[in-house]
mmCIF file of C-alpha atoms in Angstrom:
data_model
loop_
_atom_site.group_PDB
_atom_site.id
_atom_site.type_symbol
_atom_site.label_atom_id
_atom_site.label_comp_id
_atom_site.label_asym_id
_atom_site.label_seq_id
_atom_site.Cartn_x
_atom_site.Cartn_y
_atom_site.Cartn_z
ATOM 1 C CA MET Y 21 9.579 12.358 5.679
ATOM 2 C CA LYS Y 22 7.345 9.682 4.441
ATOM 3 C CA ILE Y 23 8.152 6.190 3.385
ATOM 4 C CA CYS Y 24 7.363 7.040 -0.191
ATOM 5 C CA ASP Y 25 9.407 10.251 -0.548
ATOM 6 C CA PHE Y 26 11.859 9.324 -3.245
ATOM 7 C CA SER Y 27 12.239 12.155 -5.608
ATOM 8 C CA ALA Y 28 15.909 12.901 -5.144
ATOM 9 C CA GLY Y 29 18.066 11.937 -8.122
ATOM 10 C CA PHE Y 30 15.286 12.036 -10.680
ATOM 11 C CA THR Y 31 15.152 14.498 -13.445
ATOM 12 C CA LYS Y 32 12.708 17.218 -12.612
ATOM 13 C CA ARG Y 33 10.235 17.422 -15.339
ATOM 14 C CA PRO Y 34 6.517 17.331 -15.691
ATOM 15 C CA LEU Y 35 4.778 14.032 -16.070
ATOM 16 C CA VAL Y 36 4.390 12.620 -19.525
ATOM 17 C CA ALA Y 37 1.623 14.684 -20.979
ATOM 18 C CA LEU Y 38 -1.423 12.521 -21.318
ATOM 19 C CA ASP Y 39 -4.241 13.736 -23.435
ATOM 20 C CA SER Y 40 -7.682 12.890 -22.129
ATOM 21 C CA ALA Y 41 -7.913 9.839 -24.317
ATOM 22 C CA GLN Y 42 -4.743 8.405 -22.722
ATOM 23 C CA ARG Y 43 -5.623 9.233 -19.148
ATOM 24 C CA GLY Y 44 -7.632 6.786 -17.116
ATOM 25 C CA GLN Y 45 -9.997 4.687 -19.212
ATOM 26 C CA VAL Y 46 -8.710 3.823 -22.573
ATOM 27 C CA SER Y 47 -9.270 1.196 -25.233
ATOM 28 C CA MET Y 48 -6.281 0.177 -27.339
ATOM 29 C CA LYS Y 49 -4.479 -3.014 -28.126
ATOM 30 C CA ALA Y 50 -1.759 -3.689 -25.588
ATOM 31 C CA PRO Y 51 1.685 -3.986 -27.301
ATOM 32 C CA GLU Y 52 3.007 -7.558 -27.213
ATOM 33 C CA PHE Y 53 6.255 -8.195 -25.393
ATOM 34 C CA HIS Y 54 8.643 -11.071 -24.733
ATOM 35 C CA LEU Y 55 10.570 -10.424 -21.522
ATOM 36 C CA ALA Y 56 12.719 -12.582 -19.238
ATOM 37 C CA SER Y 57 11.041 -13.563 -15.950
ATOM 38 C CA THR Y 58 13.913 -15.889 -14.915
ATOM 39 C CA PRO Y 59 17.374 -16.398 -16.444
ATOM 40 C CA ASP Y 60 16.007 -19.083 -18.773
ATOM 41 C CA GLN Y 61 12.317 -18.206 -19.166
ATOM 42 C CA LYS Y 62 10.524 -15.607 -21.147
ATOM 43 C CA VAL Y 63 7.007 -14.379 -20.694
ATOM 44 C CA ALA Y 64 4.815 -13.015 -23.501
ATOM 45 C CA LEU Y 65 1.772 -10.847 -22.923
ATOM 46 C CA SER Y 66 -0.128 -13.187 -25.265
ATOM 47 C CA ASP Y 67 0.560 -16.033 -22.830
ATOM 48 C CA PHE Y 68 -2.183 -14.525 -20.664
ATOM 49 C CA LEU Y 69 -4.924 -14.066 -23.248
ATOM 50 C CA GLY Y 70 -8.184 -15.011 -21.512
ATOM 51 C CA ARG Y 71 -7.083 -13.479 -18.217
ATOM 52 C CA PRO Y 72 -6.884 -9.834 -17.107
ATOM 53 C CA VAL Y 73 -3.271 -8.598 -16.806
ATOM 54 C CA VAL Y 74 -1.934 -5.780 -14.639
ATOM 55 C CA LEU Y 75 1.406 -4.304 -15.697
ATOM 56 C CA VAL Y 76 3.274 -2.361 -13.046
ATOM 57 C CA PHE Y 77 6.071 -0.346 -14.666
ATOM 58 C CA TYR Y 78 8.455 1.012 -11.987
ATOM 59 C CA PRO Y 79 11.780 2.882 -12.234
ATOM 60 C CA ALA Y 80 14.204 0.565 -10.507
ATOM 61 C CA ASP Y 81 14.698 -2.344 -8.173
ATOM 62 C CA TRP Y 82 15.628 -1.496 -4.571
ATOM 63 C CA SER Y 83 14.209 2.026 -4.546
ATOM 64 C CA PRO Y 84 12.101 2.738 -1.458
ATOM 65 C CA VAL Y 85 8.808 3.541 -3.175
ATOM 66 C CA CYS Y 86 8.952 0.678 -5.565
ATOM 67 C CA SER Y 87 9.487 -1.627 -2.675
ATOM 68 C CA ASP Y 88 6.600 -0.329 -0.775
ATOM 69 C CA GLN Y 89 4.385 -0.499 -3.865
ATOM 70 C CA LEU Y 90 5.309 -4.081 -4.656
ATOM 71 C CA SER Y 91 4.820 -5.105 -1.041
ATOM 72 C CA LEU Y 92 1.316 -3.750 -1.245
ATOM 73 C CA TYR Y 93 0.552 -5.731 -4.422
ATOM 74 C CA THR Y 94 2.059 -8.859 -2.895
ATOM 75 C CA GLU Y 95 -0.234 -8.307 0.074
ATOM 76 C CA LEU Y 96 -3.215 -8.123 -2.317
ATOM 77 C CA HIS Y 97 -2.436 -11.422 -3.983
ATOM 78 C CA GLU Y 98 -5.754 -12.925 -2.938
ATOM 79 C CA GLU Y 99 -7.788 -9.941 -4.173
ATOM 80 C CA PHE Y 100 -6.140 -10.038 -7.542
ATOM 81 C CA ALA Y 101 -6.729 -13.771 -7.719
ATOM 82 C CA THR Y 102 -10.455 -13.209 -7.292
ATOM 83 C CA TYR Y 103 -10.333 -11.402 -10.671
ATOM 84 C CA ASP Y 104 -8.040 -14.179 -12.099
ATOM 85 C CA ALA Y 105 -5.645 -11.288 -12.798
ATOM 86 C CA GLU Y 106 -1.976 -11.744 -13.443
ATOM 87 C CA VAL Y 107 0.000 -8.930 -11.895
ATOM 88 C CA MET Y 108 3.580 -8.385 -13.197
ATOM 89 C CA GLY Y 109 6.244 -5.833 -12.369
ATOM 90 C CA ILE Y 110 8.452 -4.433 -15.193
ATOM 91 C CA SER Y 111 11.657 -2.420 -14.964
ATOM 92 C CA VAL Y 112 14.865 -2.013 -16.929
ATOM 93 C CA ASP Y 113 16.837 -3.942 -14.321
ATOM 94 C CA GLY Y 114 18.601 -7.141 -15.274
ATOM 95 C CA ILE Y 115 17.043 -10.433 -14.349
ATOM 96 C CA TRP Y 116 19.659 -11.167 -11.655
ATOM 97 C CA SER Y 117 18.820 -7.965 -9.869
ATOM 98 C CA HIS Y 118 15.125 -8.854 -10.138
ATOM 99 C CA LEU Y 119 15.739 -12.272 -8.599
ATOM 100 C CA ALA Y 120 17.732 -10.920 -5.671
ATOM 101 C CA PHE Y 121 15.187 -8.109 -5.173
ATOM 102 C CA ALA Y 122 12.135 -10.398 -5.166
ATOM 103 C CA HIS Y 123 13.866 -12.922 -2.900
ATOM 104 C CA GLU Y 124 15.026 -10.278 -0.408
ATOM 105 C CA ARG Y 125 11.591 -8.598 -0.226
ATOM 106 C CA LYS Y 126 9.527 -11.846 -0.485
ATOM 107 C CA TYR Y 127 7.522 -10.596 -3.443
ATOM 108 C CA HIS Y 128 5.056 -13.061 -4.912
ATOM 109 C CA LEU Y 129 4.724 -11.439 -8.305
ATOM 110 C CA PRO Y 130 6.802 -12.015 -11.436
ATOM 111 C CA LEU Y 131 9.314 -9.204 -12.178
ATOM 112 C CA LEU Y 132 10.056 -8.912 -15.898
ATOM 113 C CA SER Y 133 13.274 -7.543 -17.225
ATOM 114 C CA ASP Y 134 12.958 -4.857 -19.898
ATOM 115 C CA PHE Y 135 16.693 -4.906 -20.213
ATOM 116 C CA GLU Y 136 17.734 -5.519 -23.854
ATOM 117 C CA PRO Y 137 16.939 -3.568 -25.925
ATOM 118 C CA LYS Y 138 16.775 -1.395 -22.902
ATOM 119 C CA GLY Y 139 13.303 -0.098 -22.068
ATOM 120 C CA ALA Y 140 11.785 -1.303 -25.347
ATOM 121 C CA THR Y 141 8.583 -2.420 -23.659
ATOM 122 C CA ALA Y 142 8.273 0.771 -21.646
ATOM 123 C CA LYS Y 143 8.718 2.714 -24.899
ATOM 124 C CA ALA Y 144 6.074 0.646 -26.610
ATOM 125 C CA TYR Y 145 3.701 1.556 -23.798
ATOM 126 C CA GLY Y 146 4.736 5.274 -23.933
ATOM 127 C CA VAL Y 147 6.166 5.325 -20.390
ATOM 128 C CA TYR Y 148 9.944 5.492 -20.895
ATOM 129 C CA ARG Y 149 11.881 8.435 -19.493
ATOM 130 C CA GLU Y 150 14.605 8.966 -22.071
ATOM 131 C CA THR Y 151 16.577 11.428 -19.951
ATOM 132 C CA ASP Y 152 16.618 9.093 -16.943
ATOM 133 C CA GLY Y 153 17.020 5.784 -18.707
ATOM 134 C CA PHE Y 154 14.111 4.088 -16.876
ATOM 135 C CA SER Y 155 10.345 3.964 -16.951
ATOM 136 C CA GLU Y 156 7.684 6.044 -15.388
ATOM 137 C CA ARG Y 157 5.826 4.577 -12.451
ATOM 138 C CA ALA Y 158 2.869 3.474 -14.531
ATOM 139 C CA LEU Y 159 0.004 1.062 -14.251
ATOM 140 C CA PHE Y 160 -1.892 -0.679 -17.066
ATOM 141 C CA VAL Y 161 -4.975 -2.923 -16.678
ATOM 142 C CA ILE Y 162 -5.406 -5.113 -19.751
ATOM 143 C CA ASP Y 163 -8.567 -7.130 -20.339
ATOM 144 C CA ARG Y 164 -8.922 -10.793 -21.378
ATOM 145 C CA GLU Y 165 -8.742 -9.936 -25.058
ATOM 146 C CA GLY Y 166 -5.459 -8.001 -24.690
ATOM 147 C CA ILE Y 167 -7.003 -4.493 -24.815
ATOM 148 C CA ILE Y 168 -5.700 -1.805 -22.441
ATOM 149 C CA ARG Y 169 -8.728 -0.657 -20.430
ATOM 150 C CA TRP Y 170 -7.102 1.618 -17.840
ATOM 151 C CA ARG Y 171 -3.780 3.341 -17.359
ATOM 152 C CA TYR Y 172 -2.278 5.607 -14.820
ATOM 153 C CA VAL Y 173 1.055 7.388 -14.543
ATOM 154 C CA SER Y 174 2.119 8.403 -11.123
ATOM 155 C CA PRO Y 175 4.699 11.016 -10.098
ATOM 156 C CA VAL Y 176 7.815 8.885 -10.136
ATOM 157 C CA GLY Y 177 8.438 9.190 -6.388
ATOM 158 C CA VAL Y 178 4.887 8.465 -5.378
ATOM 159 C CA ASN Y 179 3.411 5.060 -4.738
ATOM 160 C CA PRO Y 180 0.097 4.983 -6.652
ATOM 161 C CA GLY Y 181 -1.567 2.509 -4.286
ATOM 162 C CA ALA Y 182 -3.942 -0.116 -5.544
ATOM 163 C CA ASP Y 183 -7.425 1.439 -5.404
ATOM 164 C CA GLY Y 184 -7.423 2.381 -9.118
ATOM 165 C CA ILE Y 185 -6.277 -1.125 -10.151
ATOM 166 C CA LEU Y 186 -9.036 -2.760 -8.227
ATOM 167 C CA ARG Y 187 -11.702 -0.423 -9.610
ATOM 168 C CA ALA Y 188 -10.422 -1.060 -13.137
ATOM 169 C CA LEU Y 189 -10.487 -4.841 -12.631
ATOM 170 C CA GLU Y 190 -14.063 -4.567 -11.276
ATOM 171 C CA ALA Y 191 -15.077 -2.601 -14.292
ATOM 172 C CA LEU Y 192 -13.915 -5.311 -16.743
ATOM 173 C CA PRO Y 193 -16.729 -7.389 -18.169
ATOM 174 C CA ALA Y 194 -17.146 -10.756 -16.452
ATOM 175 C CA LYS Y 195 -15.570 -13.737 -18.121
ATOM 176 C CA ALA Y 196 -17.606 -15.031 -20.981
ATOM 177 C CA THR Y 197 -18.827 -18.495 -20.327
ATOM 178 C CA ASN Y 198 -18.013 -20.855 -23.186
ATOM 179 C CA SER Y 199 -20.135 -23.866 -23.447
ATOM 180 C CA MET R 26 -1.560 11.458 -5.478
ATOM 181 C CA SER R 27 -3.388 8.265 -5.714
ATOM 182 C CA GLN R 28 -5.312 7.077 -8.722
ATOM 183 C CA ASP R 29 -7.968 9.584 -7.746
ATOM 184 C CA GLU R 30 -7.604 13.317 -8.020
ATOM 185 C CA GLU R 31 -8.072 13.425 -4.329
ATOM 186 C CA ALA R 32 -7.900 10.249 -2.229
ATOM 187 C CA ARG R 33 -10.763 10.148 0.256
ATOM 188 C CA LEU R 34 -11.579 7.753 3.083
ATOM 189 C CA SER R 35 -13.917 5.113 1.601
ATOM 190 C CA VAL R 36 -14.942 3.608 4.911
ATOM 191 C CA PRO R 37 -16.455 6.159 7.343
ATOM 192 C CA VAL R 38 -15.408 6.197 10.954
ATOM 193 C CA THR R 39 -17.904 4.251 13.076
ATOM 194 C CA LYS R 40 -18.247 3.056 16.643
ATOM 195 C CA SER R 41 -16.362 -0.087 15.749
ATOM 196 C CA ASP R 42 -13.227 1.991 15.140
ATOM 197 C CA HIS R 43 -10.670 2.659 17.849
ATOM 198 C CA SER R 44 -10.990 6.329 18.586
ATOM 199 C CA SER R 45 -9.362 8.591 21.138
ATOM 200 C CA GLY R 46 -10.095 12.221 22.120
ATOM 201 C CA GLY R 47 -13.157 14.337 21.521
ATOM 202 C CA ASP R 48 -16.032 12.421 19.908
ATOM 203 C CA ALA R 49 -17.601 15.734 18.903
ATOM 204 C CA ALA R 50 -14.261 17.124 17.755
ATOM 205 C CA ARG R 51 -14.269 19.075 14.483
ATOM 206 C CA VAL R 52 -11.026 17.529 13.432
ATOM 207 C CA THR R 53 -10.439 13.888 12.958
ATOM 208 C CA LEU R 54 -6.984 12.435 12.282
ATOM 209 C CA LEU R 55 -7.064 8.832 11.117
ATOM 210 C CA GLU R 56 -3.948 6.722 10.778
ATOM 211 C CA TYR R 57 -3.549 3.492 8.804
ATOM 212 C CA GLY R 58 -0.609 1.985 10.637
ATOM 213 C CA ASP R 59 1.609 -1.064 10.900
ATOM 214 C CA TYR R 60 3.082 -1.867 14.312
ATOM 215 C CA GLN R 61 6.361 -3.091 12.760
ATOM 216 C CA CYS R 62 6.812 -0.239 10.313
ATOM 217 C CA PRO R 63 9.711 1.963 11.489
ATOM 218 C CA PHE R 64 8.096 5.131 9.983
ATOM 219 C CA CYS R 65 4.956 4.457 12.039
ATOM 220 C CA GLY R 66 7.231 4.073 15.030
ATOM 221 C CA GLN R 67 8.689 7.527 14.249
ATOM 222 C CA ALA R 68 5.236 9.004 13.782
ATOM 223 C CA TYR R 69 3.934 7.622 17.102
ATOM 224 C CA PRO R 70 5.462 10.254 19.421
ATOM 225 C CA LEU R 71 4.574 13.019 16.997
ATOM 226 C CA VAL R 72 0.912 12.010 16.997
ATOM 227 C CA LYS R 73 1.035 11.813 20.817
ATOM 228 C CA ALA R 74 2.392 15.327 20.915
ATOM 229 C CA ILE R 75 -0.390 16.574 18.586
ATOM 230 C CA GLN R 76 -3.010 14.822 20.785
ATOM 231 C CA ARG R 77 -1.559 16.480 23.927
ATOM 232 C CA GLN R 78 -1.509 19.869 22.267
ATOM 233 C CA MET R 79 -4.986 19.725 20.805
ATOM 234 C CA GLY R 80 -6.833 17.923 23.580
ATOM 235 C CA SER R 81 -10.544 17.433 22.960
ATOM 236 C CA SER R 82 -10.545 19.419 19.737
ATOM 237 C CA LEU R 83 -8.988 16.387 18.001
ATOM 238 C CA ARG R 84 -10.330 12.889 17.526
ATOM 239 C CA PHE R 85 -7.642 10.284 16.674
ATOM 240 C CA VAL R 86 -8.592 7.020 14.978
ATOM 241 C CA PHE R 87 -6.256 4.069 14.373
ATOM 242 C CA ARG R 88 -6.823 1.366 11.735
ATOM 243 C CA ASN R 89 -4.610 -1.604 10.923
ATOM 244 C CA PHE R 90 -2.529 -1.704 7.750
ATOM 245 C CA PRO R 91 0.057 -4.481 8.268
ATOM 246 C CA LEU R 92 2.341 -5.193 5.296
ATOM 247 C CA THR R 93 3.003 -8.748 6.321
ATOM 248 C CA ASN R 94 5.570 -9.784 3.742
ATOM 249 C CA ALA R 95 7.757 -6.806 4.592
ATOM 250 C CA HIS R 96 7.031 -7.023 8.325
ATOM 251 C CA PRO R 97 6.498 -10.605 9.452
ATOM 252 C CA PHE R 98 5.294 -9.718 12.924
ATOM 253 C CA ALA R 99 2.967 -6.874 11.983
ATOM 254 C CA GLU R 100 -0.112 -9.034 11.570
ATOM 255 C CA ALA R 101 0.256 -10.813 14.995
ATOM 256 C CA ALA R 102 0.805 -7.401 16.635
ATOM 257 C CA ALA R 103 -2.342 -5.992 15.020
ATOM 258 C CA GLU R 104 -4.402 -8.996 16.076
ATOM 259 C CA ALA R 105 -2.943 -8.619 19.612
ATOM 260 C CA ALA R 106 -4.028 -4.999 19.767
ATOM 261 C CA GLU R 107 -7.525 -6.074 18.689
ATOM 262 C CA ALA R 108 -7.570 -8.821 21.319
ATOM 263 C CA ALA R 109 -6.603 -6.204 23.949
ATOM 264 C CA ALA R 110 -9.393 -4.001 22.593
ATOM 265 C CA SER R 111 -11.901 -6.741 23.370
ATOM 266 C CA GLN R 112 -10.768 -6.399 26.980
ATOM 267 C CA GLY R 113 -11.071 -2.571 26.811
ATOM 268 C CA ARG R 114 -7.350 -1.936 26.515
ATOM 269 C CA PHE R 115 -6.725 -1.110 22.886
ATOM 270 C CA TRP R 116 -4.855 2.164 23.338
ATOM 271 C CA GLU R 117 -2.719 0.824 26.131
ATOM 272 C CA MET R 118 -1.627 -2.081 23.912
ATOM 273 C CA HIS R 119 -1.223 0.202 20.828
ATOM 274 C CA ASP R 120 1.071 2.476 22.867
ATOM 275 C CA LEU R 121 3.066 -0.447 24.366
ATOM 276 C CA LEU R 122 3.633 -1.999 20.925
ATOM 277 C CA TYR R 123 4.975 1.261 19.437
ATOM 278 C CA GLU R 124 7.024 2.121 22.519
ATOM 279 C CA ASN R 125 8.697 -1.309 22.349
ATOM 280 C CA GLN R 126 8.794 -1.630 18.630
ATOM 281 C CA ALA R 127 12.424 -2.662 18.694
ATOM 282 C CA ASN R 128 11.510 -5.749 20.720
ATOM 283 C CA LEU R 129 8.362 -6.695 18.796
ATOM 284 C CA GLY R 130 7.880 -10.442 19.032
ATOM 285 C CA PRO R 131 5.843 -13.134 20.779
ATOM 286 C CA GLN R 132 7.591 -12.472 24.076
ATOM 287 C CA LEU R 133 6.606 -8.799 24.020
ATOM 288 C CA LEU R 134 2.949 -9.698 23.498
ATOM 289 C CA VAL R 135 2.944 -11.966 26.511
ATOM 290 C CA GLU R 136 4.689 -9.316 28.652
ATOM 291 C CA ALA R 137 2.349 -6.590 27.411
ATOM 292 C CA ALA R 138 -0.669 -8.663 28.228
ATOM 293 C CA SER R 139 0.704 -9.242 31.679
ATOM 294 C CA SER R 140 1.600 -5.643 32.360
ATOM 295 C CA LEU R 141 -1.893 -4.570 31.202
ATOM 296 C CA LYS R 142 -3.389 -7.162 33.464
ATOM 297 C CA LEU R 143 -5.313 -8.708 30.645
ATOM 298 C CA ASP R 144 -7.075 -12.053 31.044
ATOM 299 C CA ALA R 145 -4.048 -13.962 29.717
ATOM 300 C CA LYS R 146 -5.935 -17.137 28.907
ATOM 301 C CA LEU R 147 -8.553 -15.251 26.837
ATOM 302 C CA PHE R 148 -5.881 -13.067 25.176
ATOM 303 C CA LEU R 149 -3.653 -15.936 24.113
ATOM 304 C CA GLY R 150 -6.670 -17.987 23.075
ATOM 305 C CA ASP R 151 -7.845 -15.203 20.804
ATOM 306 C CA LEU R 152 -4.422 -14.885 19.258
ATOM 307 C CA LYS R 153 -4.109 -18.681 18.710
ATOM 308 C CA ALA R 154 -7.614 -18.833 17.181
ATOM 309 C CA ARG R 155 -6.806 -15.860 14.895
ATOM 310 C CA LYS R 156 -10.058 -14.332 16.148
ATOM 311 C CA TYR R 157 -9.298 -10.852 14.809
ATOM 312 C CA LYS R 158 -7.755 -11.859 11.510
ATOM 313 C CA GLU R 159 -10.787 -10.740 9.547
ATOM 314 C CA ARG R 160 -11.090 -7.500 11.445
ATOM 315 C CA VAL R 161 -7.501 -6.636 10.586
ATOM 316 C CA ARG R 162 -8.009 -7.573 6.918
ATOM 317 C CA ARG R 163 -11.166 -5.456 6.806
ATOM 318 C CA ASP R 164 -9.184 -2.440 8.046
ATOM 319 C CA PHE R 165 -6.421 -3.182 5.543
ATOM 320 C CA MET R 166 -8.817 -3.501 2.523
ATOM 321 C CA GLY R 167 -10.660 -0.325 3.564
ATOM 322 C CA GLY R 168 -7.284 1.378 3.546
ATOM 323 C CA VAL R 169 -6.442 0.030 0.095
ATOM 324 C CA ARG R 170 -9.789 1.224 -1.255
ATOM 325 C CA SER R 171 -9.192 4.672 0.276
ATOM 326 C CA GLY R 172 -5.838 4.936 -1.578
ATOM 327 C CA VAL R 173 -3.483 4.224 1.256
ATOM 328 C CA ASN R 174 -0.095 4.072 -0.438
ATOM 329 C CA GLY R 175 2.338 3.643 2.367
ATOM 330 C CA THR R 176 2.466 3.592 6.152
ATOM 331 C CA PRO R 177 1.779 5.599 8.139
ATOM 332 C CA GLY R 178 -1.188 6.592 5.956
ATOM 333 C CA PHE R 179 -2.925 9.671 7.433
ATOM 334 C CA PHE R 180 -6.353 11.059 6.662
ATOM 335 C CA VAL R 181 -7.487 14.451 7.931
ATOM 336 C CA ASN R 182 -11.283 14.798 8.025
ATOM 337 C CA ASP R 183 -11.609 11.994 5.407
ATOM 338 C CA VAL R 184 -9.039 13.373 2.969
ATOM 339 C CA ARG R 185 -5.668 11.738 2.555
ATOM 340 C CA PHE R 186 -2.859 13.848 3.955
ATOM 341 C CA ASP R 187 -0.082 13.874 1.330
ATOM 342 C CA GLY R 188 2.170 16.405 3.018
ATOM 343 C CA SER R 189 4.994 15.715 5.418
ATOM 344 C CA TRP R 190 4.028 14.410 8.805
ATOM 345 C CA ALA R 191 7.547 14.702 10.191
ATOM 346 C CA SER R 192 8.066 18.405 9.595
ATOM 347 C CA GLY R 193 5.186 19.832 11.612
ATOM 348 C CA GLU R 194 2.997 20.244 8.541
ATOM 349 C CA LEU R 195 0.487 17.730 9.812
ATOM 350 C CA ALA R 196 0.278 19.483 13.234
ATOM 351 C CA GLU R 197 -0.196 22.859 11.524
ATOM 352 C CA THR R 198 -2.895 21.488 9.167
ATOM 353 C CA LEU R 199 -4.853 20.035 12.113
ATOM 354 C CA ALA R 200 -4.457 23.128 14.280
ATOM 355 C CA ALA R 201 -5.657 25.347 11.384
ATOM 356 C CA LEU R 202 -8.762 23.220 10.946
ATOM 357 C CA ALA R 203 -9.516 23.365 14.669
ATOM 358 C CA ARG R 204 -9.254 27.182 14.637
ATOM 359 C CA ASP R 205 -11.550 27.644 11.568
#
């Protein structure tokens, strides 16, 4: 038993097949989204143009692995801040579940609700599991211009850690200095 | 799997690490642990049993990986173990903290310091001054960089162990390496 064993209940199927162009380093425009971050606020990806963005797709609030994963990212708040990066979680859960979940676990990162139309953002990023009705456990690092520079899809029951995110952020070009 | 094909320890074991068992052992088990994590508490007696069984053929190394928002007392406990280490009693404190995990709190630290006959003034002063905060953070970040994705995070000879530690698989893996 390990804290991140959480495969029961998920459809057994191979990971989304990623061709080599999709795995790891990529270079494509990140799909825009408008998702609720609170009951009366929406967040758009384009709000963050000029800053790196890390999108953390996860299957569901309250599941043991997700919790551990988001705890780790909360713990790394200062490191992400050194890259000026905005880190956001996304799942198909409703905003009220997100609020209770973040409050209970003391997460310091926004959780966006991909609730209606259900999973639309996950689908746009190619990480929706149709048979399960929730997303893959997937990470995207998006640069200051809104281009996806790195992606990773983890087995759904395995916490992907943070090493790849930090390396991808380090690999982004430094912020252009505008005079 | 981490975001690497194979997650490897990015910070080699050095003299500044807390290490127990044979320094020349062919097998090193390294744990990234959190004193307040219940799974680490469950792993503690299993690691002890492996150490007893393997004796000097195993070197065991412990590094701090406190998830402080999930476990509000984990950081203080980690710094306390480092403070005890500065008085030569790291493993005794490490063991006391896990053996009394259910009672983890400021009172336990004071009692542990007293039962280990630490210089109480120095110990409490170190804790108050957060003297080992950076050391603990350094351990933590080294773990993050090595692909630690949960606690306890085990590495066997520098490679992350992704199997089950509770089922005997870890013990078997270590024993097989010692036999090779």
